[in-house]
Short mmCIF file of C-alpha atoms and ligand atoms in Angstrom, two decimals:
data_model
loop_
_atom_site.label_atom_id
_atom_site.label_comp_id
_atom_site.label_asym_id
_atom_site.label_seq_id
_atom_site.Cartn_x
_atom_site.Cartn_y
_atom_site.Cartn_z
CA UNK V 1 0.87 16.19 32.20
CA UNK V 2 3.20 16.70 29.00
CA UNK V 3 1.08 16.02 25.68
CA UNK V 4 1.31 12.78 23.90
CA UNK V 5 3.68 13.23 20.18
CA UNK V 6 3.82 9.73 19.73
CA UNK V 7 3.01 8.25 16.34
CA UNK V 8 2.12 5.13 14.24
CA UNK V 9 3.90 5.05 10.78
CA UNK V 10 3.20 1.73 10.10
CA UNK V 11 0.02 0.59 11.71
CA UNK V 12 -0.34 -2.29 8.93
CA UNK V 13 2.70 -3.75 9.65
CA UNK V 14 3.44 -6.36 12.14
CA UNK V 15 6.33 -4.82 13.82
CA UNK V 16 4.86 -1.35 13.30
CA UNK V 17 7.30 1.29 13.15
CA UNK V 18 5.86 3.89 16.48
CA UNK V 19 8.05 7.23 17.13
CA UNK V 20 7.80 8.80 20.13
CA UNK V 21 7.84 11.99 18.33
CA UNK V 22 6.91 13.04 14.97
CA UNK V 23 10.30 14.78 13.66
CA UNK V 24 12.71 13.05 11.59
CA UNK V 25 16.11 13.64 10.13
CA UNK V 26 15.95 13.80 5.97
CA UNK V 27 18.16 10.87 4.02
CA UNK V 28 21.17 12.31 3.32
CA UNK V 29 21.47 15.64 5.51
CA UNK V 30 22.32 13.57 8.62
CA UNK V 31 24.90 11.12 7.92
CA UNK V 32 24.45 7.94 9.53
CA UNK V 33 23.67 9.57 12.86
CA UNK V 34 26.88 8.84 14.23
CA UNK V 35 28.26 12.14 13.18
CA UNK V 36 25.93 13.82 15.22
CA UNK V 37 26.09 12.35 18.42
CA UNK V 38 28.52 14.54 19.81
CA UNK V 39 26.42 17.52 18.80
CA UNK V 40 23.11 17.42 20.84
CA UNK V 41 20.90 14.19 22.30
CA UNK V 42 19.84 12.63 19.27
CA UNK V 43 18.30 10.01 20.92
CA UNK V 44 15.27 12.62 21.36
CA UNK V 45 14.26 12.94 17.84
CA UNK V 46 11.21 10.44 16.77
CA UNK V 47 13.75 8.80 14.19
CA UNK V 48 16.77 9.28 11.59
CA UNK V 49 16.66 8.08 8.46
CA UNK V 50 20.44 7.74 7.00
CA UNK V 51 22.23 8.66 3.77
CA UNK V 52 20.85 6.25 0.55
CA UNK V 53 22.44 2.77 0.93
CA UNK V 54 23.01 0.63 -2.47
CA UNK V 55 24.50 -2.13 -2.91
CA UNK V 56 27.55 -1.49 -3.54
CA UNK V 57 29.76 1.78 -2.15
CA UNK V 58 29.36 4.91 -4.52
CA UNK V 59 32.32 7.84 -4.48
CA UNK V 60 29.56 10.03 -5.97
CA UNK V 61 29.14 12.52 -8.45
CA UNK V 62 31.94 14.93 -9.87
CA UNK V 63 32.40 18.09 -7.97
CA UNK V 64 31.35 20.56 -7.15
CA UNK V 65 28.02 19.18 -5.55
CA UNK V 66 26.46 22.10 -3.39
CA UNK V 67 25.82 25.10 -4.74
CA UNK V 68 24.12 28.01 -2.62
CA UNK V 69 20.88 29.33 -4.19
CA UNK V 70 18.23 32.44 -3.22
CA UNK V 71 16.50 30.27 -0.22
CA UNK V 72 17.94 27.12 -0.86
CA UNK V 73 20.56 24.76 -2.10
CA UNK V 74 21.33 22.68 -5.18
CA UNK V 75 22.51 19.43 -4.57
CA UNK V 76 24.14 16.82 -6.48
CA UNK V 77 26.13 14.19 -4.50
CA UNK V 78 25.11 11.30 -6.50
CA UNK V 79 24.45 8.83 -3.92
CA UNK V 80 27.67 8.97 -2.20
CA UNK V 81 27.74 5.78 0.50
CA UNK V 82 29.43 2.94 2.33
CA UNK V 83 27.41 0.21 0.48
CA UNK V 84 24.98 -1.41 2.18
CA UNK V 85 27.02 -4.30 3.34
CA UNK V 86 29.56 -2.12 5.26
CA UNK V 87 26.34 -0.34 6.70
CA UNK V 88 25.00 -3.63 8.30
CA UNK V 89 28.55 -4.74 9.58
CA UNK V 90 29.33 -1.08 11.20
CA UNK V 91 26.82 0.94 11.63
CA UNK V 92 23.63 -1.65 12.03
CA UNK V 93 25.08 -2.39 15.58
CA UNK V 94 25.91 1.15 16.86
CA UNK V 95 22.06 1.77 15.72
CA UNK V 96 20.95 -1.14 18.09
CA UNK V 97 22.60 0.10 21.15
CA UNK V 98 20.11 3.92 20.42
CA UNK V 99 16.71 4.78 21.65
CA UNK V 100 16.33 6.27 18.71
CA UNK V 101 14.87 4.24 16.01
CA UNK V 102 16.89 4.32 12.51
CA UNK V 103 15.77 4.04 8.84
CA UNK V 104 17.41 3.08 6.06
CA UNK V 105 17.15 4.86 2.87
CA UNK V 106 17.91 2.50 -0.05
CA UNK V 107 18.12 3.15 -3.72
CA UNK V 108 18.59 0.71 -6.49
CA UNK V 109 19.31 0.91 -10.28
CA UNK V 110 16.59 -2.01 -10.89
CA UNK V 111 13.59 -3.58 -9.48
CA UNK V 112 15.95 -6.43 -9.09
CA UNK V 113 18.41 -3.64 -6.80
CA UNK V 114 15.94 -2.94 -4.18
CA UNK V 115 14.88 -6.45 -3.88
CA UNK V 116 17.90 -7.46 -3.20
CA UNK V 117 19.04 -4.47 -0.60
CA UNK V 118 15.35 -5.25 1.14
CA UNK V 119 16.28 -8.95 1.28
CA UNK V 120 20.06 -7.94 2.84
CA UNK V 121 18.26 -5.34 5.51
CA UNK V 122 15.55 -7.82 6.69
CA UNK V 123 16.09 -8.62 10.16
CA UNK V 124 19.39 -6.77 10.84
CA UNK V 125 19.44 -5.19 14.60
CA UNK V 126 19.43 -1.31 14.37
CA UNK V 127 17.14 -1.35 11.54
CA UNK V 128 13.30 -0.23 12.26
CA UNK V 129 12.00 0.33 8.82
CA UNK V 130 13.21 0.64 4.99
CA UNK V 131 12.50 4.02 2.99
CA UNK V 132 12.43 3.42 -1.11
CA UNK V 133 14.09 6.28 -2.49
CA UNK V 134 12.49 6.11 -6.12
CA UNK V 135 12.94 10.15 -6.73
CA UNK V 136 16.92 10.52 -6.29
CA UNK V 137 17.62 13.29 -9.13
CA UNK V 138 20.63 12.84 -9.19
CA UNK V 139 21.44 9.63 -10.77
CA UNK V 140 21.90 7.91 -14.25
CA UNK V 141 19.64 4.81 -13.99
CA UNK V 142 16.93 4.40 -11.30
CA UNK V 143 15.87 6.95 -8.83
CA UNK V 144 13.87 9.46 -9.43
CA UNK V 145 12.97 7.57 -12.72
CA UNK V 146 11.23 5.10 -10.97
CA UNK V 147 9.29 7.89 -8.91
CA UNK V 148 7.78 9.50 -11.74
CA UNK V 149 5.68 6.87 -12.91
CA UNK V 150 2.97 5.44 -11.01
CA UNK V 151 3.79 1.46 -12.72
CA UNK V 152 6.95 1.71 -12.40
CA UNK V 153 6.79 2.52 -8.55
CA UNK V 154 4.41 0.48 -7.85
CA UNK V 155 6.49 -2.60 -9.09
CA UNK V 156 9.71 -0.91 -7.21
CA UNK V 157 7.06 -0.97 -3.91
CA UNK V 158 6.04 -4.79 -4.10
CA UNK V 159 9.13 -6.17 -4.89
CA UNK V 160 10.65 -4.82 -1.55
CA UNK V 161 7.35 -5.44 0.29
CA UNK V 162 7.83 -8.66 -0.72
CA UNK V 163 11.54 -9.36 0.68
CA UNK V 164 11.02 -7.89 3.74
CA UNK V 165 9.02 -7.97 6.65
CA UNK V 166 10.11 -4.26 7.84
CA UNK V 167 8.02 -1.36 7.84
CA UNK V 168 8.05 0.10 4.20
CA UNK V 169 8.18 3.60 3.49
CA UNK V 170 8.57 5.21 -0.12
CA UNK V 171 9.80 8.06 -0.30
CA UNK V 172 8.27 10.34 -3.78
CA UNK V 173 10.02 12.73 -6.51
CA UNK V 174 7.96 16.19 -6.67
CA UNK V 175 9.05 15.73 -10.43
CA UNK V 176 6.42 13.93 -11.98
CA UNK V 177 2.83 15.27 -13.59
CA UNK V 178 0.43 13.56 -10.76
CA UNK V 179 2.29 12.71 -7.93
CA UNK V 180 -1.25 11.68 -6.06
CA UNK V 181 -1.27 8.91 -8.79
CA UNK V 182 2.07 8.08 -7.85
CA UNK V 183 1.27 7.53 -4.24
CA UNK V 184 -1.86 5.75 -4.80
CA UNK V 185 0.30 3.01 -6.99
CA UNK V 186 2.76 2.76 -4.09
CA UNK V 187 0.06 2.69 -1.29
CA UNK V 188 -1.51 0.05 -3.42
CA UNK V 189 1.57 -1.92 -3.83
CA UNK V 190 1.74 -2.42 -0.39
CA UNK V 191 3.76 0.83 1.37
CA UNK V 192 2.90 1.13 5.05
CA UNK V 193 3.71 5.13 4.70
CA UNK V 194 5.05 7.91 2.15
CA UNK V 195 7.47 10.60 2.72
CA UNK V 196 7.41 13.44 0.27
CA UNK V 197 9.41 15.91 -0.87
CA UNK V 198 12.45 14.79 -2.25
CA UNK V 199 14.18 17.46 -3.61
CA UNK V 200 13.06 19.45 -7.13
CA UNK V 201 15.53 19.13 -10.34
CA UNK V 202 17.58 22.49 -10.42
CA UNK V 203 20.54 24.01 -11.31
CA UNK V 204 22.75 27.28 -11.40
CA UNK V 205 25.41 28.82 -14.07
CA UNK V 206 28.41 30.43 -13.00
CA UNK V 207 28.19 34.09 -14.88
CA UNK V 208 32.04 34.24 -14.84
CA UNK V 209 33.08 30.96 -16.02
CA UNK V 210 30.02 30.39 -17.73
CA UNK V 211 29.80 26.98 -16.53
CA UNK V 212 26.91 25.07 -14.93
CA UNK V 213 27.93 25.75 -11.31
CA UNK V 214 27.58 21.65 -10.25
CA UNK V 215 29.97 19.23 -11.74
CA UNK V 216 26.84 17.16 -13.48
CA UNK V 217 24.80 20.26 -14.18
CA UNK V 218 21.77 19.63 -12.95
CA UNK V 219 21.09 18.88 -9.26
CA UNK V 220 17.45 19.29 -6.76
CA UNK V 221 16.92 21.71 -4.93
CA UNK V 222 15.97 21.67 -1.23
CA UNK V 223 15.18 24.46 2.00
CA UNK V 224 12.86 27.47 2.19
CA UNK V 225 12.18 28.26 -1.20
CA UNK V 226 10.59 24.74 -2.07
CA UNK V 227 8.70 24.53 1.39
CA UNK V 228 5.05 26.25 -0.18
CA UNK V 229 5.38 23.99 -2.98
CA UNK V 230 5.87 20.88 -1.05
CA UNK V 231 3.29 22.06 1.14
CA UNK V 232 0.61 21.86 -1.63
CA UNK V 233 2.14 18.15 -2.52
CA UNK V 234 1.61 16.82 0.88
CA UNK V 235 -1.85 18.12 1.35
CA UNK V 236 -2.60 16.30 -2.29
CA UNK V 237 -1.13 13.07 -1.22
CA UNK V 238 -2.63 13.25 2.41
CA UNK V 239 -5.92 13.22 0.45
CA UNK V 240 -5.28 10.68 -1.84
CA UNK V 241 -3.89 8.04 0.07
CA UNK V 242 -5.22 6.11 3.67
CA UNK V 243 -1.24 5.27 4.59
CA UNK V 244 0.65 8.00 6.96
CA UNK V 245 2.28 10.47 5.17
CA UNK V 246 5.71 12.19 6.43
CA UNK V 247 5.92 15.79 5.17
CA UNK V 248 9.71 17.04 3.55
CA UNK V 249 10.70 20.58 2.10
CA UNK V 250 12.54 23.14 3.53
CA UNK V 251 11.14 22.43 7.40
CA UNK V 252 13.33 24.61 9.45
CA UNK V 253 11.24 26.04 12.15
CA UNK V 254 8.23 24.24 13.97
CA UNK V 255 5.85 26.59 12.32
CA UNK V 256 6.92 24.84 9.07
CA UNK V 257 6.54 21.56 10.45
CA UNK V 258 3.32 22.24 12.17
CA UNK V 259 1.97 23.39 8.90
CA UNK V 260 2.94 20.35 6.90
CA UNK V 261 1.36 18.22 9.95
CA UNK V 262 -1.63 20.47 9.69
CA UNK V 263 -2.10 19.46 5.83
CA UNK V 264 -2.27 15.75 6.75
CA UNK V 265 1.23 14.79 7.61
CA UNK V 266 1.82 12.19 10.89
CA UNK V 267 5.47 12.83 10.56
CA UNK V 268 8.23 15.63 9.52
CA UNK V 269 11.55 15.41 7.96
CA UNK V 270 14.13 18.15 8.75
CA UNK V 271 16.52 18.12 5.65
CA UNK V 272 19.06 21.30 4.77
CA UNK V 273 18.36 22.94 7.13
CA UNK V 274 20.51 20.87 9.68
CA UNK V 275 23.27 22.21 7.01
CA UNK V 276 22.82 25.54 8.60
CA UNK V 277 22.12 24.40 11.63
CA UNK V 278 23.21 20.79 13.03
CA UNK V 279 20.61 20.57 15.96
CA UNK V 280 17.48 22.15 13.78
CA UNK V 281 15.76 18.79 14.04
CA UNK V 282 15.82 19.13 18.07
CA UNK V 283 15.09 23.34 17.43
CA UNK V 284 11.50 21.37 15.76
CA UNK V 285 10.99 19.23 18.31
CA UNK V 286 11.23 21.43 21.02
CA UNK V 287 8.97 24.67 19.25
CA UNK V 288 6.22 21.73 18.48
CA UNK V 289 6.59 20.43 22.66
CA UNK V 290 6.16 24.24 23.23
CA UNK V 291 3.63 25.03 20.66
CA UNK V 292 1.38 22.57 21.89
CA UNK V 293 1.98 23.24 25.33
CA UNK V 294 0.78 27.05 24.66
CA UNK V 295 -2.10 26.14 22.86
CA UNK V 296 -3.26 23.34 25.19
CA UNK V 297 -2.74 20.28 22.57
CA UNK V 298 -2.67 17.21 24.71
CA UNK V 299 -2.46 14.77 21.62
CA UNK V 300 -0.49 15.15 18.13
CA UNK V 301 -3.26 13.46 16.86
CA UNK V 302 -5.37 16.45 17.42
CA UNK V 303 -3.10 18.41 15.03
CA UNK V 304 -2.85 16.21 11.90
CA UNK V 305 -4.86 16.92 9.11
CA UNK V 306 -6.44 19.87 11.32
CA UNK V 307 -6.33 22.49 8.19
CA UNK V 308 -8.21 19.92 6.21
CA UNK V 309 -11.59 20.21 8.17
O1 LIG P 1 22.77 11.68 -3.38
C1 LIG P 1 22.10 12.54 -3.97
O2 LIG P 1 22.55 13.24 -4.88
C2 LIG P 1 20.68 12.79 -3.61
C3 LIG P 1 19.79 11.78 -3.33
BR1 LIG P 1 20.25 9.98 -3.23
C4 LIG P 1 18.42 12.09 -3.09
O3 LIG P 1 17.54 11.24 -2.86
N1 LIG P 1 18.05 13.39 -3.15
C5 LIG P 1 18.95 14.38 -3.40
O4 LIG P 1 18.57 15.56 -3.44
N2 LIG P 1 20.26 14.06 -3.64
#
């Protein structure tokens, strides 16, 4: 008998928000899943969570917006996207036809910002679940501003609780002082799970032009080289908090992810390193099937938290 991955990311919720596996794609490293259709079977992953949706469309930050660094990469896109009303008209019901279940990633300027992108997403086919981003780095007002402080997340939190009846994830900034304070505010607010990692405020000079290499200077930085650190994080939250966690930071193997599901994760994230390679979040899936196979897991739920006992 094959083991059982399945997972509950939202048992609080009404609607609940179950996977049938625990890896997910990362906000904004997968598109809106269409792109990667023609790739592999994405209708095999547990779920994909799509680029940041606001309210209106965003062309994004000045380039350049990538810039290659040892283990890693420094991003600054600035919240590039459609706009959340073109999401619902064209890509909601492409989203309803999949297996798959989606999640959308939304990030406001204002309390008022998410309320009103929660309000717009409630009840639209194709969408499973909401993830706050409060911990974007790369943005004026809101984002990772809101993540850094445990009141001001909290009120970000219940105001989209509030205006929707979808599965609530939030989605934390590794730069703040006490991010287990953070997630305690949120969980308290009413969050049905957290996802953490988002990437880590960064940047790089150009020796020969000596320039900041990224158009807006300063970017986060995501892949290998923050994995330990986010590590650490997740085990911290995991131990702070009685709402699933979903673990994010430079997963790129199923050793990474089984260690982050090890520290008290229910869930993974594959970001960057579907950069490198497009299918790595199926390359997870399959070393975890295998892993567990080997080792004679018959339940995921055997694994989580296991390095905690
Ligand atoms: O778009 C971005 O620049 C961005 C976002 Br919204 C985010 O949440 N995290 C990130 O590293 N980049």
């Amino acid at each position: 008998m094959s083991a059982d991955l399945s997972v509950q990311l939202a048992p609080g919720n009404r609607r609940g928000l179950r996977l049938a596996n625990p890896v997910m794609t990362a906000s904004g490293t997968f598109g809106y899943g269409t792109e990667y259709g023609q790739l592999f079977d994405i209708q095999k992953l547990g779920a994909i969570v799509c680029k940041g949706a606001t309210l209106e469309p965003r062309e994004g930050n000045p380039q350049p917006r990538l810039v290659e660094t040892a283990c890693g990469v420094v991003n600054s896109i600035g919240l590039q996207n459609i706009g959340v009303r073109a999401l619902i008209k064209e890509k909601a019901p492409v989203w309803a036809k999949w297996r798959v279940p989606v999640i959308v990633n939304i990030a406001g300027e204002t309390v008022e910002e998410y309320r009103r992108l929660a309000v717009a997403l409630d009840g639209v086919k194709g969408v499973s679940a909401l993830e706050v981003n409060i911990s974007c780095p790369n943005v004026k007002a809101g984002g990772a501003a809101f993540g850094a402080d445990p009141q001001c997340a909290s009120e970000v939190t219940a105001a989209v609780r509030s205006a929707s009846s979808l599965p609530v994830i939030v989605k934390l900034t590794p730069n703040t002082g006490d991010i287990a304070a953070v997630a305690k505010a949120v969980a308290d607010a009413g969050a049905d799970a957290i996802s953490l990692v988002n990437s880590f405020k960064a940047m790089a000079i150009d020796v020969k032009t000596r320039r900041p290499s990224l158009g807006s200077i300063t970017g986060g930085l995501s892949g290998p080289a923050i994995k330990p650190v986010a590590l650490a994080m997740v085990y911290e939250v995991a131990g702070a908090v009685g709402v699933p966690v979903i673990g994010c930071g430079g997963i790129s193997s199923a050793g990474d992810a089984l260690e982050f599901i090890m520290a008290g994760a229910s869930a993974v994230q594959v970001g960057s390193a579907s950069f490198l390679n497009p299918r790595a979040s199926l390359d997870v899936l399959e070393g975890l099937e295998e892993f567990m196979q080997a080792e004679k897991v018959k339940s995921l739920k055997e694994l989580i938290g296991a390095a905690r006992e």
